[in-house]
mmCIF file of C-alpha atoms and ligand atoms in Angstrom:
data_model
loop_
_atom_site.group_PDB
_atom_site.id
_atom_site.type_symbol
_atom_site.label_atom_id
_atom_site.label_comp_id
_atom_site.label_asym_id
_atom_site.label_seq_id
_atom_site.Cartn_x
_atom_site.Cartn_y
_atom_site.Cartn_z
ATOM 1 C CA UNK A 1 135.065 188.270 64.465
ATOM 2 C CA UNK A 2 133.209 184.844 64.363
ATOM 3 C CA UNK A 3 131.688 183.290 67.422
ATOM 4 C CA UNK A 4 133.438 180.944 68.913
ATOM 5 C CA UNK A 5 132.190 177.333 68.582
ATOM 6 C CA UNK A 6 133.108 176.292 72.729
ATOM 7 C CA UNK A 7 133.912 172.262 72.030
ATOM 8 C CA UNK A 8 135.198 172.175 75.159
ATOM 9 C CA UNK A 9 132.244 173.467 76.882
ATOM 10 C CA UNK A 10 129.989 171.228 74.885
ATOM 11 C CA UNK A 11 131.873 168.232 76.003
ATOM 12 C CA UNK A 12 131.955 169.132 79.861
ATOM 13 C CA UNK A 13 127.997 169.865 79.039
ATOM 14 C CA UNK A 14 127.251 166.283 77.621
ATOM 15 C CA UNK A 15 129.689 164.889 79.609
ATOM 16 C CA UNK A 16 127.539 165.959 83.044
ATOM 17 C CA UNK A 17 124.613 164.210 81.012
ATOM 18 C CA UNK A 18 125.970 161.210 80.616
ATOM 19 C CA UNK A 19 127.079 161.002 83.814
ATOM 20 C CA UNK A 20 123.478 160.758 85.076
ATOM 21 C CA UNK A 21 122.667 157.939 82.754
ATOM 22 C CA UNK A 22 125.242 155.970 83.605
ATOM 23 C CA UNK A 23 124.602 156.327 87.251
ATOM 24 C CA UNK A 24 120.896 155.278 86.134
ATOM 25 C CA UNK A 25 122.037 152.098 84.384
ATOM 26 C CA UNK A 26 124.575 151.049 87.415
ATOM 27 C CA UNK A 27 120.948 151.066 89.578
ATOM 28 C CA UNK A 28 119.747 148.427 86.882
ATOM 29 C CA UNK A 29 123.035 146.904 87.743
ATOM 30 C CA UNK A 30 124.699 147.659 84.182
ATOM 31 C CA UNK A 31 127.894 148.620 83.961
ATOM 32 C CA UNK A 32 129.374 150.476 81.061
ATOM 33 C CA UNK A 33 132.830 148.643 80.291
ATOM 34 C CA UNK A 34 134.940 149.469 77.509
ATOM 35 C CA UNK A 35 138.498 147.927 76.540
ATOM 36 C CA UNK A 36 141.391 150.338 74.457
ATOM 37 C CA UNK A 37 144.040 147.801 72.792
ATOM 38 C CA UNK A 38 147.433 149.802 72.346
ATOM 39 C CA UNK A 39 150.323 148.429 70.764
ATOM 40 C CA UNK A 40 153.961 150.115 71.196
ATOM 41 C CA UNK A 41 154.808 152.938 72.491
ATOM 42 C CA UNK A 42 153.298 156.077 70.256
ATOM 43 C CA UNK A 43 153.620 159.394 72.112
ATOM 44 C CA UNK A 44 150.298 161.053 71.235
ATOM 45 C CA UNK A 45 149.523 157.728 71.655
ATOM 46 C CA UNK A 46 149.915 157.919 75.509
ATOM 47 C CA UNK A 47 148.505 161.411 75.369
ATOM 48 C CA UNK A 48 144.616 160.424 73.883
ATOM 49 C CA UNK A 49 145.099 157.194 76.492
ATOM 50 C CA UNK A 50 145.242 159.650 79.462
ATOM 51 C CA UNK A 51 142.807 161.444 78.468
ATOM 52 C CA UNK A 52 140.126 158.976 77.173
ATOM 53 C CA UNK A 53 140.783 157.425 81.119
ATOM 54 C CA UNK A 54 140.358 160.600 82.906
ATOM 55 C CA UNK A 55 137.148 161.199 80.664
ATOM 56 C CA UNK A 56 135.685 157.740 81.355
ATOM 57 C CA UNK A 57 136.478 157.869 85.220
ATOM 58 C CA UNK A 58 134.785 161.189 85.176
ATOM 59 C CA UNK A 59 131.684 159.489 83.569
ATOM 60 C CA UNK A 60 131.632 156.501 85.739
ATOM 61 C CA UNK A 61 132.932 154.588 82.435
ATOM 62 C CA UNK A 62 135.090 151.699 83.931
ATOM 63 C CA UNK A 63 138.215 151.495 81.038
ATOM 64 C CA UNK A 64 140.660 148.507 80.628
ATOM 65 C CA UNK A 65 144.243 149.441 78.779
ATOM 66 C CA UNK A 66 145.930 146.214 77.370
ATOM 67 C CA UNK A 67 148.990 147.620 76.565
ATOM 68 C CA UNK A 68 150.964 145.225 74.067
ATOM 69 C CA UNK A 69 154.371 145.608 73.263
ATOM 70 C CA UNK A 70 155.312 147.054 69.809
ATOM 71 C CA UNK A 71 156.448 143.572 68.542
ATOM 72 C CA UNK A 72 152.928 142.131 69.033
ATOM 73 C CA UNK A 73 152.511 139.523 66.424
ATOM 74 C CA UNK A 74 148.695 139.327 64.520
ATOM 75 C CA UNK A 75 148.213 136.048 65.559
ATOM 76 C CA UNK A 76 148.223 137.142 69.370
ATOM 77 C CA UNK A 77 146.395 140.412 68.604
ATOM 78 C CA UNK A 78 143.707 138.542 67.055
ATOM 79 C CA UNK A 79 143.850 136.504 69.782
ATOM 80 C CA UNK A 80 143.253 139.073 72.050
ATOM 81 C CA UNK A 81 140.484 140.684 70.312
ATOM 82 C CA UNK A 82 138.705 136.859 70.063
ATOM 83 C CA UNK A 83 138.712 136.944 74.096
ATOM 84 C CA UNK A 84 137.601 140.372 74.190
ATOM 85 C CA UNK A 85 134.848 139.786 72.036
ATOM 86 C CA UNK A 86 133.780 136.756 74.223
ATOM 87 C CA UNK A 87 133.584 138.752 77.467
ATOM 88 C CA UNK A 88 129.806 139.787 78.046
ATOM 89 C CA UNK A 89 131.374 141.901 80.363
ATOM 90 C CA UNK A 90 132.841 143.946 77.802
ATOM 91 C CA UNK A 91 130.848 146.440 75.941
ATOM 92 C CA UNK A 92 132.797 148.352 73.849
ATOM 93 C CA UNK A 93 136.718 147.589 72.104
ATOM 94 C CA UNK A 94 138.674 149.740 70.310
ATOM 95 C CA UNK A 95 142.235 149.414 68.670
ATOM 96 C CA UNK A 96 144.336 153.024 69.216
ATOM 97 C CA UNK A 97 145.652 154.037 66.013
ATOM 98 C CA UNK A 98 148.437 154.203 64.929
ATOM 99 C CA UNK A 99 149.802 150.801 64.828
ATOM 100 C CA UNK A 100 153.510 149.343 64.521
ATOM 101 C CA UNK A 101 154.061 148.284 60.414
ATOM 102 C CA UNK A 102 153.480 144.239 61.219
ATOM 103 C CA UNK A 103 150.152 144.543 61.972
ATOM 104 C CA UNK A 104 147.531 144.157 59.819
ATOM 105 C CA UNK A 105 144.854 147.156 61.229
ATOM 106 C CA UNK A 106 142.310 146.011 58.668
ATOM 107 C CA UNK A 107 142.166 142.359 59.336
ATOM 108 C CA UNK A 108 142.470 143.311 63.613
ATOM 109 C CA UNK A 109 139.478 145.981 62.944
ATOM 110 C CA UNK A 110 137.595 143.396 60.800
ATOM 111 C CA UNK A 111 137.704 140.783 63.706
ATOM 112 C CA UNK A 112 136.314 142.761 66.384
ATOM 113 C CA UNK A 113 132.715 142.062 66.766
ATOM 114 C CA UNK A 114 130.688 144.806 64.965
ATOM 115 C CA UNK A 115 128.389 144.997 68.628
ATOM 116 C CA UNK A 116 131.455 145.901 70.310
ATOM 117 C CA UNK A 117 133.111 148.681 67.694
ATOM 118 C CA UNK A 118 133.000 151.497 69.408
ATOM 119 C CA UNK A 119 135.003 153.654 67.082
ATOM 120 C CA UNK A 120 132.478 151.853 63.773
ATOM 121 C CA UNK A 121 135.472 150.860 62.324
ATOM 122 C CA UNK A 122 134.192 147.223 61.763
ATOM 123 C CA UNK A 123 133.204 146.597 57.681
ATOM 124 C CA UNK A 124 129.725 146.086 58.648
ATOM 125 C CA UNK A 125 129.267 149.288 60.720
ATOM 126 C CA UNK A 126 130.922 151.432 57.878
ATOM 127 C CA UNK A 127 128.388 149.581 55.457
ATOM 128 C CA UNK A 128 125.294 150.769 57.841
ATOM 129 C CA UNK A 129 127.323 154.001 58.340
ATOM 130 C CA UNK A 130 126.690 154.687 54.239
ATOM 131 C CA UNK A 131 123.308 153.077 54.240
ATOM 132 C CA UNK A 132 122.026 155.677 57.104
ATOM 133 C CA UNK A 133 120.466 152.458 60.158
ATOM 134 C CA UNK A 134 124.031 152.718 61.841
ATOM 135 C CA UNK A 135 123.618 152.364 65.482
ATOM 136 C CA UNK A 136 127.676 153.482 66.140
ATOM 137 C CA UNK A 137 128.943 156.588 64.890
ATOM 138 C CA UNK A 138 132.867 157.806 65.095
ATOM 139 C CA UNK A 139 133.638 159.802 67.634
ATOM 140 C CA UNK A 140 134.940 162.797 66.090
ATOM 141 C CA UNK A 141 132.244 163.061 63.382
ATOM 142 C CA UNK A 142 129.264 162.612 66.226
ATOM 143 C CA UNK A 143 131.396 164.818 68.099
ATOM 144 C CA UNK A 144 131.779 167.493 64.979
ATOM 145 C CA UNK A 145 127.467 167.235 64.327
ATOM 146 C CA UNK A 146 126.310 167.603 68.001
ATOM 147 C CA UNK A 147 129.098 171.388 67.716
ATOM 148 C CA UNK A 148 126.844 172.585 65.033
ATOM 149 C CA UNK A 149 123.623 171.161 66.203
ATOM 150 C CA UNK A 150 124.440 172.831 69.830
ATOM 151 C CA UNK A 151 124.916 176.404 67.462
ATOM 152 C CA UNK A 152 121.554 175.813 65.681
ATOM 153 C CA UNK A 153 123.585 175.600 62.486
ATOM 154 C CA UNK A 154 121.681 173.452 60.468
ATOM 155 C CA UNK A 155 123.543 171.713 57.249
ATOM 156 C CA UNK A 156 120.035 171.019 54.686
ATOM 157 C CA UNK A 157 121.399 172.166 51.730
ATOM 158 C CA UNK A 158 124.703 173.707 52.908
ATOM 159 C CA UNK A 159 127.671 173.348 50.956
ATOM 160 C CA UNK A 160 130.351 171.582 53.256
ATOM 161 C CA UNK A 161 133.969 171.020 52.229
ATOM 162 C CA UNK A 162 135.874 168.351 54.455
ATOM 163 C CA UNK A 163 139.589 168.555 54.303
ATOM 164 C CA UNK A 164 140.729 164.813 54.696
ATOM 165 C CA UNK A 165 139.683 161.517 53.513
ATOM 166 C CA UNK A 166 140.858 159.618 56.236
ATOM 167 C CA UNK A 167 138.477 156.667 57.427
ATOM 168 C CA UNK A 168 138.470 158.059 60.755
ATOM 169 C CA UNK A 169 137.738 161.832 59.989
ATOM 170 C CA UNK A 170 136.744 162.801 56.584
ATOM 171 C CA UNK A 171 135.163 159.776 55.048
ATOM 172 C CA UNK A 172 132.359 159.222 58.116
ATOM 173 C CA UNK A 173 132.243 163.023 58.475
ATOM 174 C CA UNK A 174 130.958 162.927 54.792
ATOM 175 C CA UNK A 175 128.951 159.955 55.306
ATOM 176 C CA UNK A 176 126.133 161.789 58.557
ATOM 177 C CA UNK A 177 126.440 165.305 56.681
ATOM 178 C CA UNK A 178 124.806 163.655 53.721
ATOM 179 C CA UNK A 179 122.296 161.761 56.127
ATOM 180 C CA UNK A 180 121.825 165.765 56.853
ATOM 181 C CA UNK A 181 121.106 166.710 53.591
ATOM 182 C CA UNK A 182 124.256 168.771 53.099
ATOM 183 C CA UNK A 183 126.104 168.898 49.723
ATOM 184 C CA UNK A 184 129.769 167.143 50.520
ATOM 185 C CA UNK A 185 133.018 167.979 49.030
ATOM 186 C CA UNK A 186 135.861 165.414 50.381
ATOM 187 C CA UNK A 187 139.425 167.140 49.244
ATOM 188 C CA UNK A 188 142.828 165.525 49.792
ATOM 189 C CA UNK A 189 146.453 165.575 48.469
ATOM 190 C CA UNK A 190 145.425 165.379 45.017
ATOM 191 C CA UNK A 191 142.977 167.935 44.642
ATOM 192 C CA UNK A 192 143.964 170.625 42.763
ATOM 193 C CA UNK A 193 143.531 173.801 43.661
ATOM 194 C CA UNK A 194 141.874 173.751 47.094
ATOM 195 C CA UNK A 195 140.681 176.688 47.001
ATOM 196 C CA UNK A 196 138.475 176.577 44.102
ATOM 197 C CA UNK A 197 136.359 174.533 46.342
ATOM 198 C CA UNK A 198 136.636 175.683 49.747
ATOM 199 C CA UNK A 199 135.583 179.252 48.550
ATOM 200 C CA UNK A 200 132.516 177.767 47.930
ATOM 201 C CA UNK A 201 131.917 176.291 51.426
ATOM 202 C CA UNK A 202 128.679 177.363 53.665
ATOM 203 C CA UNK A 203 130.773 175.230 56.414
ATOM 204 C CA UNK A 204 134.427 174.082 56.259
ATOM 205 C CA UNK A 205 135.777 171.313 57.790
ATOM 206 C CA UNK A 206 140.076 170.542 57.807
ATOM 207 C CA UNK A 207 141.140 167.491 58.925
ATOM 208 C CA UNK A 208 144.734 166.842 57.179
ATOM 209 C CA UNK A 209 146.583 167.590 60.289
ATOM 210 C CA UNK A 210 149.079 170.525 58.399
ATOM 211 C CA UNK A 211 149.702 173.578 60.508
ATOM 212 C CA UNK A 212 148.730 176.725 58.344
ATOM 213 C CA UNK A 213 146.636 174.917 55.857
ATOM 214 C CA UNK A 214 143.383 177.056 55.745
ATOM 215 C CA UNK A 215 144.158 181.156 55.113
ATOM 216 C CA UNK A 216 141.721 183.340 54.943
ATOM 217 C CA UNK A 217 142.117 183.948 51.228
ATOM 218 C CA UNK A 218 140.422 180.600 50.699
ATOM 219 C CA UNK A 219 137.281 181.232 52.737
ATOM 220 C CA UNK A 220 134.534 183.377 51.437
ATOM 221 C CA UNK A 221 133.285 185.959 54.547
ATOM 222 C CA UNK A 222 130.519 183.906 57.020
ATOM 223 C CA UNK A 223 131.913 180.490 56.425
ATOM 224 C CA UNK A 224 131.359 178.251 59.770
ATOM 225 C CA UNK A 225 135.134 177.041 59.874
ATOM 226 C CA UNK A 226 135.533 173.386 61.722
ATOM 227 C CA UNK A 227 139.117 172.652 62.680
ATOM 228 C CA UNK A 228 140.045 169.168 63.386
ATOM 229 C CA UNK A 229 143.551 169.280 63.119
ATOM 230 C CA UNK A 230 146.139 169.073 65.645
ATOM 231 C CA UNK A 231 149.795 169.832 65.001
ATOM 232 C CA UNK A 232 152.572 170.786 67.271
ATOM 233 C CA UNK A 233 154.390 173.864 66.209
ATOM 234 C CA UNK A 234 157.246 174.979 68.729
ATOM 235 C CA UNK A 235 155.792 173.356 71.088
ATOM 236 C CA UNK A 236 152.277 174.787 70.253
ATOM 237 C CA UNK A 237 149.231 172.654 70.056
ATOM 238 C CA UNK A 238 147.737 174.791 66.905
ATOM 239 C CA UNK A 239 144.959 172.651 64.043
ATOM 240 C CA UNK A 240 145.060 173.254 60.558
ATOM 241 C CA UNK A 241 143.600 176.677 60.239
ATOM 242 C CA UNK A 242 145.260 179.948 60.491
ATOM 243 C CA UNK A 243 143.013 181.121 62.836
ATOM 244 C CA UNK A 244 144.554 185.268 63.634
ATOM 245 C CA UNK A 245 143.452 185.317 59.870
ATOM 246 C CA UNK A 246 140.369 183.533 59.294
ATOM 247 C CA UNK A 247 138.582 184.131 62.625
ATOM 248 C CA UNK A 248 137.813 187.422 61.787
ATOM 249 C CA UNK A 249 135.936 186.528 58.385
ATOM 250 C CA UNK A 250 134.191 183.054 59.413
ATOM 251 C CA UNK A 251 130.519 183.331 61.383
ATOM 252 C CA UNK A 252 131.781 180.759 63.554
ATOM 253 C CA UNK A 253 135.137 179.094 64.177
ATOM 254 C CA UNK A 254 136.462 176.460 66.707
ATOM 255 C CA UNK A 255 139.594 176.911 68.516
ATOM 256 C CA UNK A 256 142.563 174.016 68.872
ATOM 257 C CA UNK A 257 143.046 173.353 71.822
ATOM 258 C CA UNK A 258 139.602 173.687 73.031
ATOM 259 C CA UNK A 259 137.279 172.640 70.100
ATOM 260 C CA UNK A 260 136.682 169.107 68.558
ATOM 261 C CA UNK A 261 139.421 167.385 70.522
ATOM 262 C CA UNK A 262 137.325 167.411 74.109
ATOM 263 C CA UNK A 263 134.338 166.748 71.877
ATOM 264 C CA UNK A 264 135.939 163.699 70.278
ATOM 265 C CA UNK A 265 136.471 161.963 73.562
ATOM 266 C CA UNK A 266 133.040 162.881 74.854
ATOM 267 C CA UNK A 267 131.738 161.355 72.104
ATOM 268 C CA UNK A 268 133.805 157.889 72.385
ATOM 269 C CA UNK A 269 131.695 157.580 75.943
ATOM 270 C CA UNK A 270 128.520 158.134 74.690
ATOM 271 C CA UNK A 271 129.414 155.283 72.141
ATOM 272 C CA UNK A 272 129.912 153.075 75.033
ATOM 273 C CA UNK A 273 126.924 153.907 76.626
ATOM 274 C CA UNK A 274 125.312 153.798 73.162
ATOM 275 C CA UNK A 275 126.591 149.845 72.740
ATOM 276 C CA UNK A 276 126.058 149.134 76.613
ATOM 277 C CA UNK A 277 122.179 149.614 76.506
ATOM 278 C CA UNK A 278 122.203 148.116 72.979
ATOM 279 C CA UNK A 279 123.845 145.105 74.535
ATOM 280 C CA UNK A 280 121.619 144.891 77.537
ATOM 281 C CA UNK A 281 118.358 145.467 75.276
ATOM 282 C CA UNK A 282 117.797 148.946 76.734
HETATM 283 P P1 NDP B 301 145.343 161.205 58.053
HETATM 284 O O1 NDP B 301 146.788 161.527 57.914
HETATM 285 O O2 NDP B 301 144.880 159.803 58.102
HETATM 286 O O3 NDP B 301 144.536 161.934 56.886
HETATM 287 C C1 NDP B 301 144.820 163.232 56.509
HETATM 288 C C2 NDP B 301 144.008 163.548 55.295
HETATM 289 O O4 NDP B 301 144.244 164.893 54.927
HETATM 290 C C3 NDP B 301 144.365 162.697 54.071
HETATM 291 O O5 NDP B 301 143.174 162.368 53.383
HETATM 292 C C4 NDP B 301 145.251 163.620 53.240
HETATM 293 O O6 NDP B 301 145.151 163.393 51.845
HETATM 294 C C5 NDP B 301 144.656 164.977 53.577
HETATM 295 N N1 NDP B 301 145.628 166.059 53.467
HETATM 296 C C6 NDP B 301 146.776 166.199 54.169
HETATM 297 N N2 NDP B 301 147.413 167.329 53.796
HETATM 298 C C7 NDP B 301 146.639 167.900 52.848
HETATM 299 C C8 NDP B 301 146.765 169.057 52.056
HETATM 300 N N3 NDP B 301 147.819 169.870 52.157
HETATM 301 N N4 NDP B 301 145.783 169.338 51.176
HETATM 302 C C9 NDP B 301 144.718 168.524 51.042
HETATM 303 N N5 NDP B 301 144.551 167.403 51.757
HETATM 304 C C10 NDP B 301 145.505 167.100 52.652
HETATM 305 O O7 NDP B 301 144.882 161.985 59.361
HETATM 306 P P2 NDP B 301 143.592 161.844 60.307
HETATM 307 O O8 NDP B 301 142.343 161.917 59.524
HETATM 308 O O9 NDP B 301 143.804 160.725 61.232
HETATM 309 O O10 NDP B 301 143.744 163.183 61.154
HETATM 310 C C11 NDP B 301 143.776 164.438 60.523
HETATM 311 C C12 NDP B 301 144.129 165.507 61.547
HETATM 312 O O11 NDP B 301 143.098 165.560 62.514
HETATM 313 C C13 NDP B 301 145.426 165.230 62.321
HETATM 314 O O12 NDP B 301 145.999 166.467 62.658
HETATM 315 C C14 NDP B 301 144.929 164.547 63.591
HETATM 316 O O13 NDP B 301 145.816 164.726 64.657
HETATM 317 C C15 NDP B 301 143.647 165.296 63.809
HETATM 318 N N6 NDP B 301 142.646 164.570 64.552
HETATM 319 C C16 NDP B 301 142.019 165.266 65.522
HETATM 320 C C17 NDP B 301 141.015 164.704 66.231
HETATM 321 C C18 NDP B 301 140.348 165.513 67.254
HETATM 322 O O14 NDP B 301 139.703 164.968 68.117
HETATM 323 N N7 NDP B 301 140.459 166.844 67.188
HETATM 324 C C19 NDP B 301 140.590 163.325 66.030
HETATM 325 C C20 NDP B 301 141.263 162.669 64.912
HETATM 326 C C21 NDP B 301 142.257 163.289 64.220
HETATM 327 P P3 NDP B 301 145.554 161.968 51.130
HETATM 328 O O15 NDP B 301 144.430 161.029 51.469
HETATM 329 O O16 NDP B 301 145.635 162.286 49.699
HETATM 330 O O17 NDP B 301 146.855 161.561 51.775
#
């Protein structure tokens, strides 16, 4: 049976650490302040909103919603995010994903100031992202390194497979493994034959968000299995990976609910705190 990889216990770890430095910087008279833009009314939506808020009042993170109504035109978005950015008070913006069809996310992400992109999202901060002198890094990806770090599990020359190309999962995911020295495989809907490649993963990493997608069969036995995925199956909260099956052949394997999710929102704060002290010099 692999060991468990305890996200959840990570977070609460880090989350106790940060917790101190924020109550440092509100001595220096900072005050880590962060702003979450949602538009409409998106169910899991609602769900990461609740959470992120608990998380940040845990912290000492003070957390604006501006909740927008699903016909939201760009114009006032941008509008928004232009006063936003203007705010010294305001360290840290983000946009919650998804967003209703008449909205641009691209151009919205592009006009937030790059100082201020929490989730590195902005072109510029996926350009440093790549070039390896970013001073952001998304969430779950800083969320997914710090897991393996925590487990000594060290990716030079590892063979990763990520599962997902998405710009918020996959694509940065790829982007600090590399900085790591790991060799990356990104897979998606047009790969064929998965399995040819995951087989050959040292660490495994599914983020497609399909219930059932990762089987033992496609896993060779040790493989560090990293499940990002979160689907609702009869009214289950289960990721991608088949876990009764595969747990007993990976070294290590995180569980949904429980693993990267906690992590991910942990790691949103310490991007805050991350921009704060950038913002104040510190
Ligand atoms: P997207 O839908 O944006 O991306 C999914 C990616 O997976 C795409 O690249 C898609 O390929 C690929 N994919 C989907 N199905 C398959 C398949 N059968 N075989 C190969 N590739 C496949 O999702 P996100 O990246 O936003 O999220 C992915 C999952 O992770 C979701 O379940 C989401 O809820 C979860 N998530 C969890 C987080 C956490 O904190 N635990 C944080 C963020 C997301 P293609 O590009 O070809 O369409």
């Amino acid at each position: 049976m692999g060991q468990i990889l305890d996200g959840k216990g990570l977070a609460d770890l880090l989350a106790g650490k940060l917790q101190e430095e924020v109550a440092d910087l509100k001595e220096q008279g900072i005050k880590p302040l962060f702003c979450v833009i949602n538009i409409g009314d998106d169910p899991s939506s609602k769900i990461y909103l609740r959470t992120k808020k608990k998380r940040a009042q845990e912290i000492g993170i003070a957390q604006r919603i501006y909740q927008l109504p699903a016909n939201e035109s760009q114009a006032d978005l941008l509008a928004l995010i232009d006063q936003l950015n203007e705010d010294s008070r305001i360290n840290g913006i983000m946009i919650q994903l998804p967003v209703p069809e008449q909205i641009d996310v691209n151009e919205a992400l592009e006009h937030i100031n790059p100082e201020k992109d929490v989730d590195c999202l902005t072109p510029s901060n996926v350009g440093r992202l790549w070039r390896g002198d970013h001073f952001v890094e998304p969430a779950t990806a800083h969320g997914i390194l710090a897991l393996l770090k925590h487990y000594k599990i060290n990716l030079r020359g590892k063979n990763v497979v990520i599962i997902g190309r998405s710009s918020i999962v996959g694509k940065p995911l790829a982007a600090l493994m590399l900085e790591q020295d790991a060799t990356v495989s990104i897979l998606h809907l047009k790969t064929k034959n998965l399995s040819e490649y995951t087989k050959r993963a040292d660490i495994l990493v599914s983020a497609a968000g399909q219930a059932n997608l990762v089987t033992s069969e496609m896993i060779k036995p040790g493989t560090v299995v990293v499940d990002v995925g979160i689907n609702q199956v009869n009214g289950h909260t289960v990721g991608d990976v088949d876990f009764k099956t595969v747990a007993p052949k990976a070294s290590y394997i995180t569980p949904v609910p429980g693993g990267i999710g906690p992590l991910t929102v942990e790691s949103l704060m310490e991007q805050v705190v991350k921009l704060t002290r950038r913002n104040h010099g510190r």
